[in-house]
XYZ file of C-alpha atoms in Angstrom:
667
model
C 0.001 0.003 0.003
C 1.405 3.346 -1.022
C 1.950 5.783 1.821
C 1.151 9.464 1.786
C 4.790 10.382 1.317
C 4.916 8.568 -2.034
C 2.719 11.176 -3.704
C 5.613 13.538 -4.253
C 4.156 16.979 -4.740
C 0.802 15.881 -3.337
C -0.497 17.238 -0.074
C 0.768 14.219 1.816
C 4.357 15.132 0.968
C 4.057 18.371 2.847
C 2.777 16.377 5.787
C 6.151 14.685 5.948
C 7.836 18.086 6.439
C 6.231 18.489 9.826
C 3.315 20.772 8.903
C 0.678 19.504 11.361
C -2.097 21.447 9.629
C -1.785 19.064 6.687
C -2.304 15.992 8.822
C -6.034 15.603 7.965
C -5.340 15.397 4.241
C -2.490 12.969 4.869
C -4.903 10.732 6.806
C -7.396 10.973 3.959
C -4.758 9.917 1.450
C -3.717 6.983 3.603
C -7.310 5.828 3.989
C -7.986 6.227 0.287
C -5.007 3.943 -0.365
C -6.177 1.405 2.158
C -7.123 -2.036 0.887
C -10.299 -2.008 2.961
C -13.135 -0.634 0.822
C -15.102 0.435 3.886
C -12.225 2.602 5.108
C -11.967 4.276 1.725
C -15.724 4.797 1.686
C -15.669 6.323 5.175
C -12.908 8.717 4.168
C -14.936 9.935 1.198
C -17.940 10.565 3.430
C -15.705 12.762 5.630
C -14.646 14.977 2.712
C -16.711 17.930 3.864
C -15.107 17.795 7.339
C -11.631 17.649 5.836
C -12.444 20.494 3.427
C -13.561 22.655 6.332
C -10.359 21.876 8.185
C -8.226 22.775 5.153
C -10.091 25.946 4.217
C -11.440 26.962 0.837
C -8.082 27.866 -0.781
C -6.303 24.625 0.056
C -9.439 22.624 -0.802
C -9.272 24.103 -4.304
C -5.499 23.833 -4.730
C -4.797 20.513 -3.032
C -7.839 18.387 -2.214
C -9.707 18.669 -5.520
C -6.613 17.986 -7.721
C -5.834 14.965 -5.597
C -9.401 13.646 -5.986
C -9.296 14.321 -9.720
C -6.095 12.282 -10.109
C -7.209 9.296 -7.983
C -10.575 8.338 -9.467
C -9.804 4.652 -9.872
C -11.715 2.899 -7.142
C -14.674 0.690 -6.237
C -18.007 1.858 -7.586
C -19.528 2.485 -4.156
C -16.624 4.792 -3.262
C -16.975 6.713 -6.535
C -20.730 6.972 -6.014
C -20.208 8.509 -2.580
C -17.648 10.917 -4.057
C -19.972 12.049 -6.839
C -22.712 12.718 -4.304
C -20.398 14.650 -1.956
C -19.058 16.920 -4.698
C -22.561 18.063 -5.620
C -22.770 19.878 -2.266
C -19.223 21.222 -2.253
C -19.776 24.714 -3.685
C -19.706 26.412 -0.311
C -16.516 24.545 0.648
C -14.529 25.825 -2.340
C -15.407 29.507 -1.880
C -18.961 29.849 -3.245
C -20.428 30.226 -6.774
C -17.403 32.187 -8.046
C -15.274 29.057 -7.652
C -17.903 26.431 -8.537
C -15.969 25.650 -11.718
C -13.208 24.087 -9.577
C -15.550 21.144 -8.940
C -15.953 20.361 -12.617
C -12.719 18.356 -13.261
C -13.360 15.546 -10.726
C -17.033 15.359 -11.706
C -16.075 15.262 -15.382
C -13.907 12.232 -14.686
C -16.705 10.564 -12.704
C -19.133 11.198 -15.591
C -16.984 8.975 -17.814
C -16.662 5.876 -15.618
C -18.190 2.588 -16.675
C -20.683 2.102 -13.837
C -24.045 3.661 -14.716
C -25.121 4.676 -11.193
C -21.855 6.576 -10.685
C -22.255 8.424 -13.988
C -25.871 9.290 -13.188
C -24.936 10.651 -9.772
C -22.086 12.678 -11.314
C -24.486 14.134 -13.905
C -26.953 14.965 -11.118
C -24.222 16.827 -9.229
C -23.102 18.620 -12.392
C -26.693 19.752 -13.072
C -26.864 21.050 -9.518
C -23.581 22.948 -9.786
C -24.492 24.420 -13.193
C -27.213 26.489 -11.559
C -24.562 28.166 -9.388
C -22.489 29.340 -12.374
C -22.888 32.852 -13.688
C -23.702 33.081 -17.452
C -20.098 34.061 -18.140
C -18.659 31.215 -16.060
C -21.142 28.834 -17.641
C -19.822 29.545 -21.129
C -16.206 29.678 -19.956
C -16.174 26.418 -17.968
C -19.404 24.385 -18.089
C -20.225 24.454 -21.813
C -16.690 23.346 -22.795
C -17.068 20.429 -20.334
C -20.333 19.394 -22.045
C -18.652 19.582 -25.446
C -15.728 17.446 -24.246
C -18.097 14.823 -22.877
C -20.228 14.892 -26.037
C -17.199 14.297 -28.259
C -15.492 11.728 -26.028
C -14.132 8.500 -27.454
C -16.055 6.292 -25.048
C -19.830 6.028 -25.139
C -19.935 6.538 -21.347
C -18.951 10.221 -21.633
C -21.362 10.813 -24.521
C -24.320 9.312 -22.562
C -23.504 11.583 -19.621
C -23.419 14.642 -21.875
C -27.042 14.045 -22.894
C -28.250 14.989 -19.419
C -26.423 18.306 -19.334
C -27.670 20.124 -22.472
C -30.976 21.269 -20.950
C -29.344 22.958 -17.931
C -26.778 25.022 -19.852
C -28.879 25.936 -22.938
C -31.272 28.574 -21.445
C -28.456 30.884 -20.224
C -26.093 30.491 -23.160
C -25.637 33.069 -25.930
C -27.267 32.530 -29.311
C -24.014 31.402 -30.939
C -23.367 28.865 -28.181
C -26.996 27.714 -28.341
C -26.550 26.822 -32.002
C -23.455 24.772 -31.116
C -25.341 22.984 -28.301
C -28.233 22.087 -30.623
C -25.799 20.725 -33.197
C -23.966 18.705 -30.567
C -27.247 17.173 -29.318
C -28.289 16.412 -32.897
C -25.087 14.446 -33.470
C -25.667 12.413 -30.293
C -29.165 11.466 -31.475
C -27.598 9.819 -34.521
C -24.642 8.306 -32.655
C -23.416 4.875 -33.786
C -23.792 3.446 -30.268
C -27.368 2.447 -29.216
C -26.635 3.372 -25.570
C -25.931 6.963 -26.591
C -29.065 7.179 -28.730
C -31.050 5.782 -25.789
C -29.645 8.489 -23.491
C -30.429 11.180 -26.069
C -33.974 9.867 -26.554
C -34.566 9.857 -22.791
C -33.571 13.551 -22.573
C -35.249 14.669 -25.806
C -38.460 15.887 -24.145
C -36.554 17.677 -21.397
C -34.323 19.443 -23.943
C -37.348 20.400 -26.077
C -38.891 22.284 -23.157
C -35.993 24.765 -22.970
C -35.776 25.379 -26.729
C -37.475 28.118 -28.727
C -40.636 27.043 -30.576
C -39.001 27.422 -33.979
C -36.098 25.260 -32.878
C -38.539 22.626 -31.630
C -40.250 22.433 -34.997
C -37.093 22.544 -37.073
C -34.763 20.593 -34.826
C -36.509 18.474 -32.190
C -39.389 17.079 -34.245
C -37.062 15.593 -36.926
C -34.967 14.072 -34.157
C -38.104 12.630 -32.562
C -39.169 11.120 -35.903
C -35.720 9.635 -36.409
C -35.498 8.145 -32.915
C -39.070 6.779 -33.123
C -38.013 4.732 -36.165
C -34.644 3.621 -34.735
C -33.646 0.002 -35.297
C -33.442 -0.549 -31.510
C -36.825 -0.904 -29.757
C -35.233 0.381 -26.521
C -34.665 3.706 -28.313
C -38.108 3.792 -29.949
C -39.964 3.328 -26.659
C -38.057 6.240 -25.071
C -39.112 8.411 -28.013
C -42.746 7.743 -26.997
C -42.030 9.304 -23.599
C -40.525 12.336 -25.293
C -43.687 12.657 -27.427
C -45.698 13.810 -24.396
C -43.334 16.742 -23.722
C -43.064 17.703 -27.377
C -46.834 17.583 -27.902
C -47.417 20.042 -25.076
C -45.344 22.651 -26.952
C -47.036 22.513 -30.353
C -50.360 23.737 -31.758
C -53.116 21.359 -32.913
C -52.232 21.830 -36.572
C -48.546 21.162 -35.926
C -49.402 18.088 -33.879
C -51.531 16.664 -36.680
C -48.844 17.104 -39.312
C -45.584 16.720 -37.342
C -46.260 14.307 -34.489
C -49.344 12.140 -35.147
C -47.892 10.119 -38.054
C -45.022 9.037 -35.834
C -47.322 8.268 -32.874
C -49.608 6.140 -35.065
C -46.550 4.217 -36.156
C -45.494 3.703 -32.510
C -48.968 2.409 -31.526
C -48.610 -0.288 -34.177
C -44.902 -0.978 -33.648
C -43.668 -4.512 -34.211
C -42.115 -4.514 -30.719
C -44.568 -5.060 -27.862
C -42.377 -2.903 -25.577
C -43.014 0.153 -27.737
C -46.774 -0.565 -27.858
C -46.695 -1.061 -24.089
C -45.125 2.384 -23.637
C -47.864 3.961 -25.754
C -50.534 2.205 -23.668
C -48.841 3.104 -20.367
C -48.604 6.804 -21.300
C -51.953 6.968 -23.059
C -53.763 9.329 -20.720
C -50.802 11.740 -20.785
C -50.722 11.584 -24.609
C -54.480 12.181 -24.659
C -54.172 15.340 -22.563
C -51.271 16.645 -24.641
C -52.920 15.957 -27.993
C -56.298 17.495 -27.226
C -59.886 16.335 -27.795
C -59.962 16.556 -31.600
C -56.981 14.286 -32.224
C -58.152 12.004 -29.408
C -61.475 11.357 -31.142
C -60.033 10.957 -34.626
C -56.792 9.108 -33.958
C -56.193 8.062 -30.355
C -59.468 6.206 -29.718
C -58.917 3.813 -32.658
C -55.320 3.313 -31.481
C -56.586 2.583 -27.936
C -59.016 -0.014 -29.261
C -56.122 -1.838 -30.937
C -54.131 -1.736 -27.717
C -57.030 -3.226 -25.755
C -57.038 -6.238 -28.077
C -53.254 -6.465 -28.500
C -51.750 -9.923 -28.799
C -49.442 -9.304 -25.803
C -50.969 -9.494 -22.320
C -48.648 -6.797 -20.942
C -49.941 -4.303 -23.512
C -53.596 -5.197 -22.826
C -53.026 -4.834 -19.071
C -51.406 -1.394 -19.476
C -54.258 -0.235 -21.727
C -56.928 -1.631 -19.384
C -55.396 0.308 -16.518
C -55.945 3.563 -18.475
C -59.655 2.989 -19.210
C -61.043 5.098 -16.353
C -58.666 8.037 -16.881
C -59.303 7.941 -20.617
C -63.045 8.290 -19.955
C -62.562 11.134 -17.485
C -60.427 13.077 -19.983
C -62.982 12.842 -22.811
C -65.179 15.884 -23.596
C -68.187 15.850 -21.257
C -70.747 16.111 -24.056
C -69.370 13.090 -25.942
C -68.037 11.069 -23.028
C -70.918 8.632 -22.516
C -71.435 7.941 -26.232
C -67.739 7.282 -26.900
C -67.336 4.901 -23.985
C -70.566 2.988 -24.692
C -69.986 2.578 -28.418
C -66.228 2.483 -28.834
C -64.671 1.341 -25.556
C -67.182 -0.878 -23.688
C -67.295 -3.667 -26.325
C -63.533 -4.188 -25.887
C -63.844 -4.028 -22.084
C -66.380 -6.846 -22.150
C -63.850 -9.069 -23.899
C -61.142 -8.254 -21.313
C -63.367 -9.379 -18.441
C -62.892 -12.967 -19.626
C -59.273 -12.514 -20.706
C -56.981 -15.514 -20.320
C -54.367 -13.516 -18.433
C -55.041 -12.724 -14.750
C -52.928 -9.528 -14.789
C -55.142 -8.111 -17.542
C -58.304 -8.927 -15.591
C -56.798 -7.528 -12.379
C -55.782 -4.267 -14.071
C -59.301 -3.888 -15.487
C -60.960 -4.719 -12.159
C -58.979 -1.953 -10.427
C -60.519 0.780 -12.630
C -63.743 -0.545 -14.173
C -65.874 0.432 -11.151
C -64.914 4.080 -11.764
C -66.776 4.022 -15.093
C -70.081 3.867 -13.214
C -69.768 7.547 -12.161
C -69.140 8.478 -15.814
C -71.900 6.407 -17.405
C -74.680 7.005 -14.879
C -77.225 4.792 -13.149
C -79.063 3.232 -16.093
C -75.961 2.281 -18.066
C -74.275 0.962 -14.924
C -77.206 -1.335 -14.101
C -77.666 -2.524 -17.666
C -74.091 -2.840 -18.934
C -71.564 -2.680 -16.095
C -73.237 -4.759 -13.333
C -73.013 -7.998 -15.365
C -69.285 -7.355 -15.794
C -68.857 -6.708 -12.065
C -70.687 -9.966 -11.283
C -68.448 -11.913 -13.634
C -65.333 -10.462 -12.039
C -66.631 -11.150 -8.517
C -66.746 -14.829 -9.461
C -63.300 -14.791 -11.086
C -60.900 -17.477 -9.867
C -58.138 -14.899 -9.295
C -58.327 -13.443 -5.754
C -56.779 -10.141 -6.838
C -59.601 -9.573 -9.350
C -62.247 -10.138 -6.671
C -60.441 -7.877 -4.211
C -60.181 -5.042 -6.726
C -63.945 -5.227 -7.352
C -64.891 -5.352 -3.658
C -62.431 -2.570 -2.827
C -64.232 -0.167 -5.152
C -67.862 -0.985 -4.407
C -68.376 2.474 -2.957
C -68.070 3.960 -6.490
C -71.046 1.883 -7.631
C -72.931 2.457 -4.412
C -72.873 6.228 -5.039
C -74.424 5.777 -8.484
C -77.011 2.972 -8.143
C -77.775 3.042 -4.434
C -77.444 0.443 -1.716
C -80.716 -1.378 -2.505
C -79.871 -1.973 -6.114
C -76.411 -3.061 -5.045
C -77.849 -5.573 -2.589
C -80.050 -7.089 -5.264
C -77.211 -7.482 -7.760
C -73.737 -7.827 -6.287
C -74.461 -8.975 -2.752
C -75.914 -12.367 -3.773
C -72.668 -13.060 -5.610
C -70.653 -12.141 -2.518
C -72.809 -14.385 -0.344
C -72.403 -17.205 -2.832
C -68.629 -16.847 -2.628
C -68.807 -16.727 1.167
C -70.453 -20.181 1.118
C -68.188 -21.634 -1.556
C -67.147 -25.271 -1.171
C -63.467 -24.305 -1.422
C -62.331 -23.004 1.959
C -59.701 -20.697 0.430
C -62.447 -18.844 -1.453
C -64.399 -18.424 1.772
C -61.205 -17.220 3.490
C -60.677 -14.556 0.795
C -64.201 -13.171 1.286
C -63.735 -13.022 5.081
C -60.626 -10.913 4.612
C -62.597 -8.445 2.477
C -65.531 -8.234 4.921
C -64.319 -5.326 7.127
C -63.679 -3.287 3.966
C -67.098 -4.189 2.608
C -68.787 -3.389 5.931
C -67.220 0.035 6.032
C -68.529 0.842 2.536
C -72.064 -0.504 3.112
C -72.722 0.835 6.619
C -73.856 -0.785 9.851
C -77.601 -1.075 9.078
C -77.115 -2.782 5.779
C -74.421 -5.008 7.254
C -76.680 -6.193 10.094
C -79.466 -6.908 7.643
C -77.502 -8.799 4.983
C -74.107 -9.929 6.214
C -74.166 -10.318 10.008
C -75.532 -13.856 9.917
C -72.861 -14.789 7.405
C -70.077 -13.617 9.722
C -71.501 -15.626 12.604
C -71.855 -18.746 10.463
C -68.127 -18.611 9.690
C -67.422 -19.066 13.413
C -68.700 -22.656 13.246
C -67.079 -23.552 9.934
C -65.496 -27.021 9.838
C -62.123 -25.564 8.762
C -59.987 -24.045 11.494
C -58.487 -21.369 9.257
C -61.997 -20.055 8.547
C -62.919 -19.956 12.231
C -59.702 -18.165 13.080
C -60.180 -15.589 10.289
C -63.826 -15.092 11.332
C -62.664 -14.333 14.877
C -60.240 -11.681 13.664
C -62.986 -10.366 11.391
C -65.284 -9.760 14.391
C -62.566 -7.764 16.138
C -62.128 -5.519 13.076
C -65.889 -5.055 12.776
C -66.142 -3.977 16.426
C -63.327 -1.486 15.863
C -65.272 -0.136 12.874
C -68.829 -0.072 14.301
C -68.145 0.516 18.012
C -68.685 -1.224 21.361
C -72.420 -0.472 21.606
C -73.010 -2.339 18.355
C -70.856 -5.205 19.635
C -72.770 -5.408 22.925
C -76.155 -5.565 21.232
C -75.345 -7.569 18.122
C -72.202 -9.678 18.372
C -71.427 -10.536 21.995
C -74.746 -12.296 22.774
C -74.440 -14.528 19.704
C -70.845 -15.399 20.531
C -71.676 -16.314 24.128
C -74.470 -18.657 23.075
C -71.841 -20.828 21.410
C -70.412 -21.666 24.844
C -73.181 -24.275 25.173
C -72.576 -25.846 21.777
C -72.226 -29.674 21.834
C -69.122 -29.484 19.659
C -66.059 -28.676 21.792
C -64.405 -26.952 18.793
C -67.228 -24.422 18.737
C -66.934 -23.893 22.502
C -63.235 -23.173 22.006
C -64.164 -20.682 19.277
C -66.200 -18.813 21.910
C -63.026 -18.425 23.971
C -61.022 -17.282 20.946
C -63.688 -14.653 20.188
C -63.646 -13.417 23.785
C -59.873 -13.080 23.581
C -60.179 -10.977 20.439
C -63.186 -8.895 21.496
C -62.261 -8.122 25.113
C -59.773 -5.393 24.326
C -62.041 -3.786 21.711
C -65.144 -3.927 23.944
C -63.515 -2.598 27.109
C -63.674 -3.476 30.822
C -67.387 -3.145 31.512
C -68.629 -5.482 28.764
C -65.808 -7.948 29.378
C -66.469 -8.100 33.144
C -70.298 -8.218 33.033
C -70.944 -10.344 29.929
C -67.846 -12.293 28.902
C -66.099 -13.176 32.175
C -69.021 -15.209 33.662
C -69.096 -17.408 30.541
C -65.337 -18.006 30.666
C -65.502 -18.954 34.356
C -68.403 -21.321 33.714
C -66.448 -23.084 30.978
C -63.672 -23.903 33.450
C -65.719 -26.981 34.341
C -65.890 -28.257 30.763
C -65.333 -31.980 30.375
C -62.800 -31.552 27.524
C -59.278 -30.664 28.632
C -58.632 -28.557 25.545
C -61.462 -26.249 26.534
C -60.252 -26.030 30.142
C -56.684 -25.043 29.299
C -58.027 -22.484 26.784
C -60.080 -21.062 29.665
C -56.783 -20.564 31.531
C -55.266 -18.911 28.484
C -58.344 -16.673 28.065
C -58.221 -15.572 31.703
C -54.541 -14.727 31.213
C -55.427 -12.741 28.077
C -58.298 -10.732 29.551
C -56.667 -10.323 32.986
C -55.092 -6.924 32.228
C -58.532 -5.566 31.276
C -60.327 -6.677 34.467
C -60.443 -4.723 37.736
C -58.937 -5.863 41.044
C -62.143 -7.252 42.553
C -62.848 -9.489 39.554
C -59.262 -10.752 39.459
C -59.064 -11.512 43.164
C -62.614 -12.664 43.786
C -63.502 -14.548 40.597
C -60.516 -15.224 38.337
C -57.913 -16.327 40.899
C -60.038 -19.055 42.585
C -60.901 -20.587 39.203
C -57.273 -20.602 38.127
C -56.226 -22.193 41.388
C -58.799 -24.933 40.823
C -57.500 -25.456 37.288
C -54.001 -25.635 38.782
C -55.163 -28.819 40.553
C -56.553 -30.325 37.342
C -55.698 -33.927 36.502
C -54.525 -32.931 32.976
C -50.882 -31.862 32.800
C -51.461 -29.218 30.114
C -54.351 -27.630 31.988
C -52.119 -27.371 35.067
C -49.331 -25.779 33.083
C -51.449 -23.051 31.475
C -53.254 -22.400 34.764
C -49.918 -21.800 36.505
C -48.857 -19.428 33.743
C -52.108 -17.513 34.065
C -51.780 -17.378 37.874
C -48.357 -15.773 37.615
C -49.665 -13.154 35.139
C -52.670 -12.361 37.364
C -50.384 -12.092 40.408
C -48.184 -9.559 38.578
C -51.267 -7.610 37.631
C -52.439 -7.519 41.248
C -49.020 -6.382 42.448
C -49.105 -3.484 40.000
C -52.474 -2.535 41.475
C -50.939 -2.711 44.978
C -53.162 -5.602 45.970
C -51.689 -8.093 48.452
C -51.007 -11.452 46.807
C -50.537 -14.701 48.730
C -48.355 -17.462 47.403
C -50.621 -20.158 46.051
C -48.226 -22.796 47.308
C -48.795 -24.887 44.235
C -45.844 -26.899 42.958
C -44.515 -25.756 39.620
C -45.589 -27.788 36.643
C -42.985 -28.850 34.078
C -43.114 -26.657 30.985
C -45.116 -28.207 28.224
C -43.400 -29.059 24.972
C -44.181 -26.217 22.524
C -44.477 -28.778 19.689
C -46.886 -30.917 21.699
C -50.570 -30.445 21.002
C -52.598 -30.947 24.202
C -55.403 -33.447 24.112
C -58.388 -34.325 26.336
C -57.704 -36.786 29.126
C -59.769 -39.952 29.315
C -60.769 -40.732 32.911
C -58.678 -43.518 34.407
C -56.005 -43.288 31.720
C -52.373 -43.599 32.839
C -50.709 -40.513 31.400
C -47.334 -42.204 31.456
C -48.449 -45.148 29.313
C -50.946 -43.661 26.897
C -50.080 -42.803 23.325
C -48.559 -39.391 22.684
C -50.084 -37.328 19.893
C -47.387 -34.965 18.779
C -47.024 -32.692 15.751
C -43.538 -31.540 14.899
C -42.730 -27.851 14.739
C -41.194 -28.154 11.280
C -44.496 -29.157 9.641
C -44.880 -26.843 6.653
C -48.629 -26.522 6.368
C -49.660 -24.867 9.625
C -53.363 -24.930 8.813
C -53.253 -28.644 8.081
C -51.420 -29.128 11.362
C -54.161 -27.416 13.299
C -56.879 -29.419 11.548
C -55.152 -32.738 12.330
C -54.719 -31.687 15.961
C -58.438 -30.973 16.290
C -59.389 -34.293 14.734
C -57.063 -36.112 17.114
C -58.599 -34.387 20.131
C -62.099 -34.971 18.959
C -61.560 -38.685 18.443
C -60.012 -38.974 21.918
C -62.832 -37.122 23.608
C -65.483 -39.365 22.107
C -63.753 -42.657 23.011
């Protein structure tokens, strides 16, 4: 590793002469030479500190030349350097000396790594604004010319991003040179350079005079849009939006539209995709007349394109296209020229196309009005609600409020709700699970009265579903509904129905009652939990199935922090102590855990707690699923039902565990 003293006339050499003030720069040089990339990176990030220590004059005369001569490093170090130099103007003496930062950034703008070049160009653009017009022509414009005429394509690609920042403040003679330089880059032999020029074409057009746009930029746009590389042609489409905003309707028709028509029918799907993706922007830039005559037919072709990516991009623009149409012709155009193609996309073979359409199609209802929505759009919504792709269904349900505003809740209940109910009762449990997950969203859009009338019974039915995953999701669903509709609604509507399940013959349903109480207690608050839920939990402590009893202990542990001191000491603690004497090992274990939690709660409330004196129970195996105990069974000799923790399908694991317990309890 080269030491600082090996740099000869560099700043480190002076450090060897005993000048302590140069020590920081000597340290920097040593760290920049270090083999450890992280050390070099850290030293670059400290450049501003070192520059402050050196002062503006020595930063200009020593630090910047050193950095300019040593730009051969790892990309992450160069990236940090390019970023630092963009904020260095104040450290070199202000705008009058901003040109001193150009040499190192010019070198960085020519390196091979794209992210470093881009960051260097970003810093150069930032520094260009701090140059005076005179300094700009004296220092910055020559830099751009050097980059634009460099031997390597890397420098020429970097130059493309600098024309637009120096052009507005240059003199007329220099402006002509800049335009000529940009023109030559647009016809460069290297595709990467043409791509860079195409990506900056629209930006450059915005700073040019209108005559220069017509005479210079439009021919370049036409040339780039017919380039042999599709990666260049698609970038020309992006530039089209900026160029179109600068021209009159007549100029657009004659100068731009022929090229745009060609792009919409390009042999490369990537170019057609770009047209579809930018369609609403093109529509706004082109104006209503060209939209009706040229863009609508092009949009129809994009909606039935042979590539799914293009159809999806076009489908995503349907709503915005409709909103941008002239109000007087909007309904007619959509009904006659767009809707027939939309109907075909509803049954498209590609799920991304259907999902993109489902995310925007509901918005058409506000444009088309009530009658058209009921007659033409509702059948499409119904078809998408029954689609096999969950994302399609979610996108429809997520936007029901748009339709609700137009056709009203009653009409909605007669049309879409039956389809939702049908899905909620589907034979495939994953379909039912998807609908449960959408239910809080749906409830919020439909309101509490409508929910109670149409969907409440459905939510309660899920609590006794034969699949555990459905019961679990239904429990979480109730908690979200209570958070949405409030505790009074829960007390009158949900809690009584949940508590009735405590007497269900099926022990799985009784356990679901406990799970619901766990979820609802926090949302409902202390009063409802103490008066309505706690008595049921305490009663279930005498259940004949061990699984229910140890879940009682877990529930009491869960709701303990919500209860007051009297309930904990007078009602909860005696029941837990009784469960601590249970003949089932797992019931004992969970009861002891709950007792310790309740004791901590009482201590926090400054309530005296006596030691229960119960012996500690060995910790249950976390991978062991508890089961009901058969009276008279020797726990040491009976079979052990155990499910390993590495089982992949958790839901299947839970189902098997329940079946095992059920078969044991009925022996």
